Coordinates of C-alpha atoms in Angstrom, one line a residue:
X1 CA 90.5 23.2 3.1
X2 CA 87.4 23.0 5.4
X3 CA 87.4 23.7 9.3
X4 CA 86.5 20.2 9.7
X5 CA 89.6 19.1 7.8
X6 CA 92.0 21.2 9.7
X7 CA 90.6 20.1 13.1
X8 CA 91.0 16.4 11.6
X9 CA 94.6 16.9 11.0
X10 CA 95.1 18.1 14.7
X11 CA 93.7 14.9 16.1
X12 CA 96.4 13.2 18.4
X13 CA 94.1 10.1 19.2
X14 CA 94.1 8.2 16.0
X15 CA 91.6 5.4 15.9
X16 CA 91.7 1.8 14.5
X17 CA 88.8 0.2 12.8
X18 CA 87.0 -2.7 14.9
X19 CA 87.9 -5.3 12.6
X20 CA 91.7 -4.6 13.1
X21 CA 91.3 -4.8 16.9
X22 CA 92.4 -8.1 18.5
X23 CA 91.1 -9.2 22.0
X24 CA 93.0 -11.7 24.1
X25 CA 92.6 -13.3 27.4
X26 CA 95.8 -12.0 28.7
X27 CA 94.4 -8.5 27.7
X28 CA 91.4 -9.0 29.7
X29 CA 93.3 -10.1 32.9
X30 CA 95.5 -7.0 32.5
X31 CA 92.6 -4.7 32.2
X32 CA 91.1 -6.1 35.5
X33 CA 94.2 -5.9 37.4
X34 CA 94.7 -2.4 36.1
X35 CA 91.3 -1.4 37.0
X36 CA 91.8 -2.5 40.8
X37 CA 95.4 -0.7 40.8
X38 CA 93.4 2.8 39.6
X39 CA 90.5 2.1 42.3
X40 CA 93.3 1.4 44.8
X41 CA 95.5 4.5 44.1
X42 CA 92.5 6.9 43.3
X43 CA 91.2 5.8 46.9
X44 CA 94.7 6.8 48.1
X45 CA 94.6 10.2 46.5
X46 CA 91.1 10.9 48.0
X47 CA 92.5 10.0 51.4
X48 CA 95.3 12.3 51.0
X49 CA 93.2 14.9 49.8
X50 CA 90.8 14.7 53.2
X51 CA 94.1 14.6 55.4
X52 CA 94.8 17.6 57.4
X53 CA 98.8 18.3 58.3
X54 CA 100.2 20.9 60.6
X55 CA 102.8 23.2 59.0
X56 CA 104.8 25.2 61.5
X57 CA 105.7 28.7 60.8
X58 CA 108.3 31.0 62.7
X59 CA 107.5 34.6 63.3
X60 CA 108.6 37.5 65.7
X61 CA 106.3 37.4 68.8
X62 CA 104.8 40.9 69.0
X63 CA 102.7 40.4 72.1
X64 CA 102.8 43.1 74.9
X65 CA 101.7 43.0 78.4
X66 CA 100.6 39.2 78.3
X67 CA 100.5 36.9 81.1
X68 CA 100.8 33.1 81.1
X69 CA 100.2 30.2 83.3
X70 CA 102.5 27.6 84.8
X71 CA 101.2 24.3 85.9
X72 CA 103.3 22.4 88.3
X73 CA 103.4 18.8 90.1
X74 CA 106.3 18.2 92.0
X75 CA 106.8 15.8 95.0
X76 CA 109.2 16.3 97.9
X77 CA 109.4 13.0 99.6
X78 CA 111.5 14.0 102.5
X79 CA 110.3 17.5 103.7
X80 CA 106.7 18.4 105.1
X81 CA 104.3 20.9 103.6
X82 CA 104.8 23.0 106.7
X83 CA 108.2 24.0 105.7
X84 CA 107.7 24.5 102.0
X85 CA 107.3 28.0 100.6
X86 CA 106.7 28.8 97.0
X87 CA 107.6 32.2 95.3
X88 CA 107.6 33.8 92.2
X89 CA 109.5 36.7 91.0
X90 CA 110.0 38.5 87.5
X91 CA 112.2 41.4 86.2
X92 CA 109.1 43.6 85.7
X93 CA 109.3 44.1 89.5
X94 CA 106.4 42.0 90.4
X95 CA 107.3 39.9 93.4
X96 CA 104.7 37.4 94.6
X97 CA 105.9 36.0 97.9
X98 CA 104.3 32.9 99.0
X99 CA 102.2 32.5 96.1
X100 CA 99.0 30.8 97.0
X101 CA 96.3 31.4 94.5
X102 CA 95.7 28.0 92.5
X103 CA 98.2 26.0 94.2
X104 CA 97.7 23.3 96.8
X105 CA 99.8 21.5 99.3
X106 CA 99.3 17.8 99.6
X107 CA 100.7 16.2 102.6
X108 CA 102.2 12.6 101.9
X109 CA 102.8 9.8 104.4
X110 CA 106.5 8.9 105.0
X111 CA 108.4 6.9 102.4
X112 CA 108.6 3.9 104.7
X113 CA 104.7 4.1 105.2
X114 CA 104.2 4.0 101.4
X115 CA 103.9 7.7 100.7
X116 CA 100.2 8.1 100.5
X117 CA 97.9 11.1 100.7
X118 CA 97.0 12.4 104.2
X119 CA 95.1 15.6 103.3
X120 CA 95.1 18.6 100.8
X121 CA 95.0 22.0 101.6
X122 CA 94.8 25.0 99.2
X123 CA 97.4 27.7 99.7
X124 CA 94.9 30.6 100.3
X125 CA 94.9 33.0 102.9
X126 CA 92.2 33.1 105.8
X127 CA 90.7 29.8 105.4
X128 CA 87.7 28.9 107.1
X129 CA 89.9 26.6 109.2
X130 CA 92.0 29.7 110.0
X131 CA 89.3 32.0 111.0
X132 CA 89.6 31.3 114.7
X133 CA 85.8 31.5 115.0
X134 CA 85.9 30.5 118.7
X135 CA 87.7 33.9 119.7
X136 CA 85.9 36.7 121.2
X137 CA 84.8 39.1 118.7
X138 CA 86.6 41.9 120.5
X139 CA 89.9 39.8 120.7
X140 CA 92.9 41.6 119.2
X141 CA 96.0 39.4 119.2
X142 CA 99.5 41.0 119.5
X143 CA 102.1 40.8 116.9
X144 CA 105.0 40.6 119.4
X145 CA 106.9 43.9 118.0
X146 CA 106.2 43.5 114.4
X147 CA 103.6 45.5 112.3
X148 CA 100.4 43.7 111.5
X149 CA 100.3 42.4 108.0
X150 CA 98.0 44.5 105.7
X151 CA 95.9 41.5 104.8
X152 CA 95.1 40.6 108.6
X153 CA 91.7 39.6 109.4
X154 CA 91.1 42.3 111.9
X155 CA 93.3 45.4 111.0
X156 CA 96.1 46.0 113.3
X157 CA 95.8 42.6 115.0
X158 CA 97.4 39.2 114.6
X159 CA 94.7 36.8 115.3
X160 CA 96.3 33.5 114.2
X161 CA 99.8 31.9 114.3
X162 CA 99.9 32.1 110.6
X163 CA 99.4 36.1 111.0
X164 CA 102.1 36.4 113.3
X165 CA 104.6 34.4 111.1
X166 CA 103.5 36.9 108.2
X167 CA 104.1 39.9 110.4
X168 CA 107.6 38.6 111.3
X169 CA 108.4 37.9 107.6
X170 CA 107.4 41.3 106.8
X171 CA 109.9 42.7 109.5
X172 CA 112.5 40.3 108.2
X173 CA 112.6 38.6 111.4
X174 CA 113.3 35.1 112.3
X175 CA 110.2 33.1 113.7
X176 CA 111.3 29.9 114.8
X177 CA 108.7 27.3 116.5
X178 CA 106.6 30.2 117.9
X179 CA 107.5 29.5 121.5
X180 CA 105.8 32.2 124.1
X181 CA 103.6 33.1 121.1
X182 CA 100.1 33.1 122.3
X183 CA 98.6 32.3 119.0
X184 CA 100.7 29.4 118.0
X185 CA 100.6 27.9 121.4
X186 CA 96.7 28.1 121.0
X187 CA 97.1 26.3 117.7
X188 CA 99.6 23.9 118.5
X189 CA 102.0 25.0 116.0
X190 CA 105.1 23.5 117.5
X191 CA 103.5 20.2 118.1
X192 CA 101.9 20.2 114.5
X193 CA 105.3 21.0 113.0
X194 CA 106.9 18.0 114.9
X195 CA 104.2 15.7 114.0
X196 CA 104.8 16.3 110.2
X197 CA 108.7 16.1 110.4
X198 CA 108.9 12.8 108.5
X199 CA 106.3 13.6 106.1
X200 CA 106.5 14.4 102.6
X201 CA 104.9 16.9 100.4
X202 CA 103.3 17.3 96.6
X203 CA 102.7 21.1 95.6
X204 CA 100.3 20.9 92.6
X205 CA 98.3 23.8 91.0
X206 CA 98.7 26.5 88.6
X207 CA 100.1 30.0 88.6
X208 CA 99.5 33.0 86.6
X209 CA 102.4 35.1 85.9
X210 CA 103.7 38.3 83.8
X211 CA 105.0 36.9 80.5
X212 CA 108.7 38.1 80.9
X213 CA 111.7 37.0 82.4
X214 CA 111.3 35.6 85.8
X215 CA 111.7 32.8 88.2
X216 CA 110.0 30.8 90.7
X217 CA 111.5 28.3 93.5
X218 CA 110.3 26.2 96.3
X219 CA 112.4 26.5 99.3
X220 CA 112.0 26.1 103.3
X221 CA 110.6 28.7 105.6
X222 CA 108.8 32.0 105.2
X223 CA 110.3 34.4 102.4
X224 CA 110.8 38.1 103.0
X225 CA 112.9 40.9 101.4
X226 CA 115.7 42.4 103.2
X227 CA 116.7 45.5 101.2
X228 CA 117.2 44.0 97.5
X229 CA 117.8 40.5 98.7
X230 CA 115.1 37.8 98.8
X231 CA 115.8 35.9 102.3
X232 CA 114.1 32.6 103.8
X233 CA 113.9 32.0 107.5
X234 CA 115.5 28.5 107.6
X235 CA 115.6 28.2 111.4
X236 CA 113.0 25.4 111.4
X237 CA 114.8 23.8 108.5
X238 CA 117.8 23.4 110.4
X239 CA 116.5 22.7 113.9
X240 CA 115.1 19.2 113.2
X241 CA 115.0 16.1 115.0
X242 CA 114.9 14.3 111.9
X243 CA 118.3 12.2 111.6
X244 CA 120.3 13.6 108.9
X245 CA 118.3 16.3 108.3
X246 CA 115.4 17.0 105.5
X247 CA 116.4 16.9 101.9
X248 CA 115.2 18.2 98.5
X249 CA 115.0 14.8 96.6
X250 CA 112.0 15.6 94.4
X251 CA 110.0 14.1 91.5
X252 CA 108.8 16.5 88.8
X253 CA 105.4 14.7 87.8
X254 CA 104.6 17.9 85.5
X255 CA 105.7 21.2 84.6
X256 CA 104.3 23.0 81.7
X257 CA 103.8 26.7 80.6
X258 CA 100.3 26.9 79.4
X259 CA 97.4 24.2 78.3
X260 CA 98.3 20.8 77.3
X261 CA 97.8 20.0 73.5
X262 CA 95.3 17.2 72.9
X263 CA 96.8 13.9 71.9
X264 CA 95.2 14.2 68.2
X265 CA 97.2 17.3 67.7
X266 CA 100.4 16.0 69.0
X267 CA 99.9 12.8 66.8
X268 CA 99.7 15.6 63.7
X269 CA 103.0 16.9 64.8
X270 CA 105.0 13.8 64.8
X271 CA 106.1 11.5 61.7
X272 CA 106.3 7.7 61.4
X273 CA 109.9 7.5 62.3
X274 CA 109.4 9.6 65.3
X275 CA 106.2 10.0 67.2
X276 CA 105.6 13.3 69.0
X277 CA 104.3 13.3 72.5
X278 CA 103.9 16.2 75.2
X279 CA 107.0 15.3 76.4
X280 CA 108.7 17.0 73.7
X281 CA 107.0 20.1 74.7
X282 CA 107.7 19.5 78.5
X283 CA 111.1 17.5 78.9
X284 CA 110.7 17.9 82.5
X285 CA 108.0 15.6 83.1
X286 CA 108.9 12.5 85.0
X287 CA 112.4 13.9 86.1
X288 CA 113.4 12.4 89.4
X289 CA 116.4 13.9 91.6
X290 CA 117.8 12.3 94.8
X291 CA 120.1 13.7 97.1
X292 CA 121.5 12.7 100.7
X293 CA 122.7 16.4 101.4
X294 CA 120.3 18.7 103.4
X295 CA 122.4 21.6 102.2
X296 CA 121.5 21.0 98.5
X297 CA 120.5 23.3 95.6
X298 CA 118.8 22.5 92.2
X299 CA 118.6 25.0 89.5
X300 CA 116.7 24.6 86.2
X301 CA 117.3 27.1 83.4
X302 CA 114.1 27.3 81.1
X303 CA 113.9 28.5 77.6
X304 CA 110.3 29.0 76.8
X305 CA 109.0 29.4 73.1
X306 CA 105.6 30.9 72.5
X307 CA 103.5 28.4 70.5
X308 CA 100.2 28.7 68.8
X309 CA 97.7 26.1 67.4
X310 CA 95.5 27.1 64.8
X311 CA 92.7 24.6 63.6
X312 CA 91.8 24.3 59.9
X313 CA 88.7 26.6 60.5
X314 CA 90.9 29.6 61.2
X315 CA 93.9 28.7 58.9
X316 CA 92.6 31.4 56.3
X317 CA 91.7 34.2 58.7
X318 CA 94.7 34.2 61.0
X319 CA 95.0 37.0 63.4
X320 CA 97.3 37.7 66.5
X321 CA 95.9 35.1 68.8
X322 CA 94.6 36.8 72.1
X323 CA 93.7 35.1 75.3
X324 CA 91.0 36.0 77.5
X325 CA 92.6 37.7 80.6
X326 CA 89.5 36.8 82.7
X327 CA 89.7 33.0 82.0
X328 CA 89.5 30.8 84.9
X329 CA 92.9 29.3 86.1
X330 CA 93.5 26.5 84.2
X331 CA 91.6 27.4 81.1
X332 CA 94.0 30.3 80.1
X333 CA 95.2 30.0 76.6
X334 CA 92.0 27.6 75.3
X335 CA 90.0 29.9 73.1
X336 CA 86.7 29.3 72.1
X337 CA 87.3 29.1 68.4
X338 CA 89.5 26.2 68.9
X339 CA 92.9 27.7 68.8
X340 CA 95.2 27.1 71.6
X341 CA 98.2 29.5 73.1
X342 CA 100.6 27.5 75.1
X343 CA 104.5 27.3 75.2
X344 CA 107.1 24.6 74.6
X345 CA 110.6 25.0 76.4
X346 CA 114.0 23.6 76.5
X347 CA 115.8 23.3 79.8
X348 CA 119.3 23.1 81.1
X349 CA 120.0 22.1 84.9
X350 CA 122.7 22.7 87.5
X351 CA 122.8 21.1 91.0
X352 CA 125.4 21.9 93.7
X353 CA 126.0 21.5 97.4
X354 CA 125.8 24.8 99.3
X355 CA 128.9 23.7 101.2
X356 CA 130.7 24.1 98.0
X357 CA 133.4 21.6 96.5
X358 CA 133.9 19.9 93.4
X359 CA 132.0 17.0 91.3
X360 CA 134.8 14.4 91.9
X361 CA 132.0 12.1 93.0
X362 CA 130.5 12.2 89.3
X363 CA 134.0 12.3 87.7
X364 CA 134.2 16.1 87.2
X365 CA 136.8 17.2 89.6
X366 CA 137.3 20.3 87.4
X367 CA 133.8 21.5 88.2
X368 CA 134.0 23.7 91.3
X369 CA 131.2 25.1 93.2
X370 CA 130.9 28.3 95.1
X371 CA 129.6 28.2 99.0
X372 CA 126.6 29.7 100.1
X373 CA 122.7 30.1 98.8
X374 CA 119.5 28.7 100.1
X375 CA 118.5 24.7 99.6
X376 CA 115.6 24.2 97.5
X377 CA 114.7 23.9 93.8
X378 CA 115.0 26.7 91.6
X379 CA 113.2 27.4 88.1
X380 CA 114.5 30.5 86.1
X381 CA 112.9 30.9 82.8
X382 CA 113.5 33.2 79.8
X383 CA 111.1 34.3 77.1
X384 CA 112.0 33.7 73.3
X385 CA 111.4 36.6 71.1
X386 CA 110.3 34.1 68.5
X387 CA 107.0 32.4 68.2
X388 CA 106.1 29.1 66.4
X389 CA 102.5 28.8 64.8
X390 CA 101.4 25.3 64.0
X391 CA 98.9 25.7 61.4
X392 CA 96.4 23.1 60.4
X393 CA 96.0 22.8 56.8
X394 CA 94.7 20.5 53.9
X395 CA 97.7 17.9 52.9
X396 CA 96.6 18.8 49.3
X397 CA 94.6 21.1 47.2
X398 CA 91.5 20.2 45.2
X399 CA 93.5 21.2 41.9
X400 CA 96.2 18.7 43.3
X401 CA 93.8 15.9 43.9
X402 CA 92.8 16.2 40.3
X403 CA 96.2 16.3 39.1
X404 CA 97.3 13.1 40.9
X405 CA 94.0 11.3 40.0
X406 CA 94.8 12.0 36.1
X407 CA 98.5 10.8 36.8
X408 CA 97.1 7.8 38.3
X409 CA 94.6 6.8 35.6
X410 CA 97.2 7.7 32.8
X411 CA 100.2 6.1 34.4
X412 CA 98.4 3.0 35.1
X413 CA 96.8 2.5 31.7
X414 CA 100.3 3.4 29.9
X415 CA 102.0 0.8 32.1
X416 CA 99.3 -1.7 31.7
X417 CA 99.3 -1.2 27.8
X418 CA 103.0 -1.9 27.8
X419 CA 102.5 -5.0 29.8
X420 CA 99.7 -6.2 27.7
X421 CA 101.9 -5.7 24.4
X422 CA 104.7 -7.5 25.9
X423 CA 102.7 -10.5 27.0
X424 CA 100.8 -10.3 23.3
X425 CA 104.2 -10.2 21.6
X426 CA 105.6 -13.0 23.9
X427 CA 102.9 -15.3 23.0
X428 CA 102.9 -14.6 19.1
X429 CA 106.6 -15.1 19.1
X430 CA 106.1 -18.5 20.9
X431 CA 103.3 -19.7 18.5
X432 CA 105.3 -19.1 15.5
X433 CA 108.5 -21.0 16.9
X434 CA 106.2 -24.0 17.6
X435 CA 104.6 -23.7 14.1
X436 CA 108.2 -23.9 12.7
X437 CA 109.0 -27.0 15.0
X438 CA 106.1 -28.8 13.6

């Protein structure tokens, strides 16, 4: 048997002669419809091939000695900026009392006047406004028994009221309204404090901290350390002419750890049934708390999960993502190659009156609170040892695209052939029945 004959026996696609073929109108219609279906499904396969999806992965975070940024925007409607202090501490021993870099205090009008912005002041030591340029260059202000702060404008001297307050805080002394303190009387500190008593305050900005377990809090009065204790000078908070006292009602407009993901990325993280937004990563955004008790404390326990986003161009050459330690505040975690290092978190909260008691008013009489503490808003954060990597990848490989295209073509033609056969056989039987009736 010749080689040609052997291949002929293997032919799975037997042919019919042209004279044995029958062309019908219904067959033409089925062919056109099947062609349109093939084009539609082929376009869907092409669109699916061009689509990118985000695949999350979970790994152990092996980073060491890293830092992260905290971005916050919190409004306190019933306490003035002059009384608020922001402190950051972590378990590595780094205590940043009165954190001032990258954060601003925005004075707000009283709620009865609409709460509009009065002015904004960056929390930075020795602004030009505080330089006291009108003083004699030989002037050296006294610190009233306390040692001059190490960052004083003039070594060994307290040139401004703020430096006297800083010196008292370092000595763990209460300061009060600054009566009989020359610098404070010259700057009208007590009058300025009384003028702001009915105002509100918004604290906004960014902090860069060690990426370890820690906390930051916003509380009244200057902070200082007394032995192993962190203490605030609450004298001006309690001695207030405001009826009912100041209150720590607050609105958290934004609290996030790291850069915000762009909307086009968060859309890919969601599904059709459940859209994903940045609120899933920052669940405290938009939270409002109200209290009428000046002796009240809010605590938020935050569990932070490091999260990376890797664009399609870097998916095949992933490395441990490193961020530029010298990046400008607010740009930390946004790398030049398009990758983003950020954090998402979950949170539980607890609030209590520092006078003790229970939560009978909220229907939880079994929940008892201890006495004591500092009024304010406290955020305690913990870092997860796991890391989520959101890797951008193509939804389908080229081989998968070709496979889908062949499946579309073969499946559509098979179904079309079955439909055409059914229509043809039905029409033939009807003709036979009609011919018998005649």
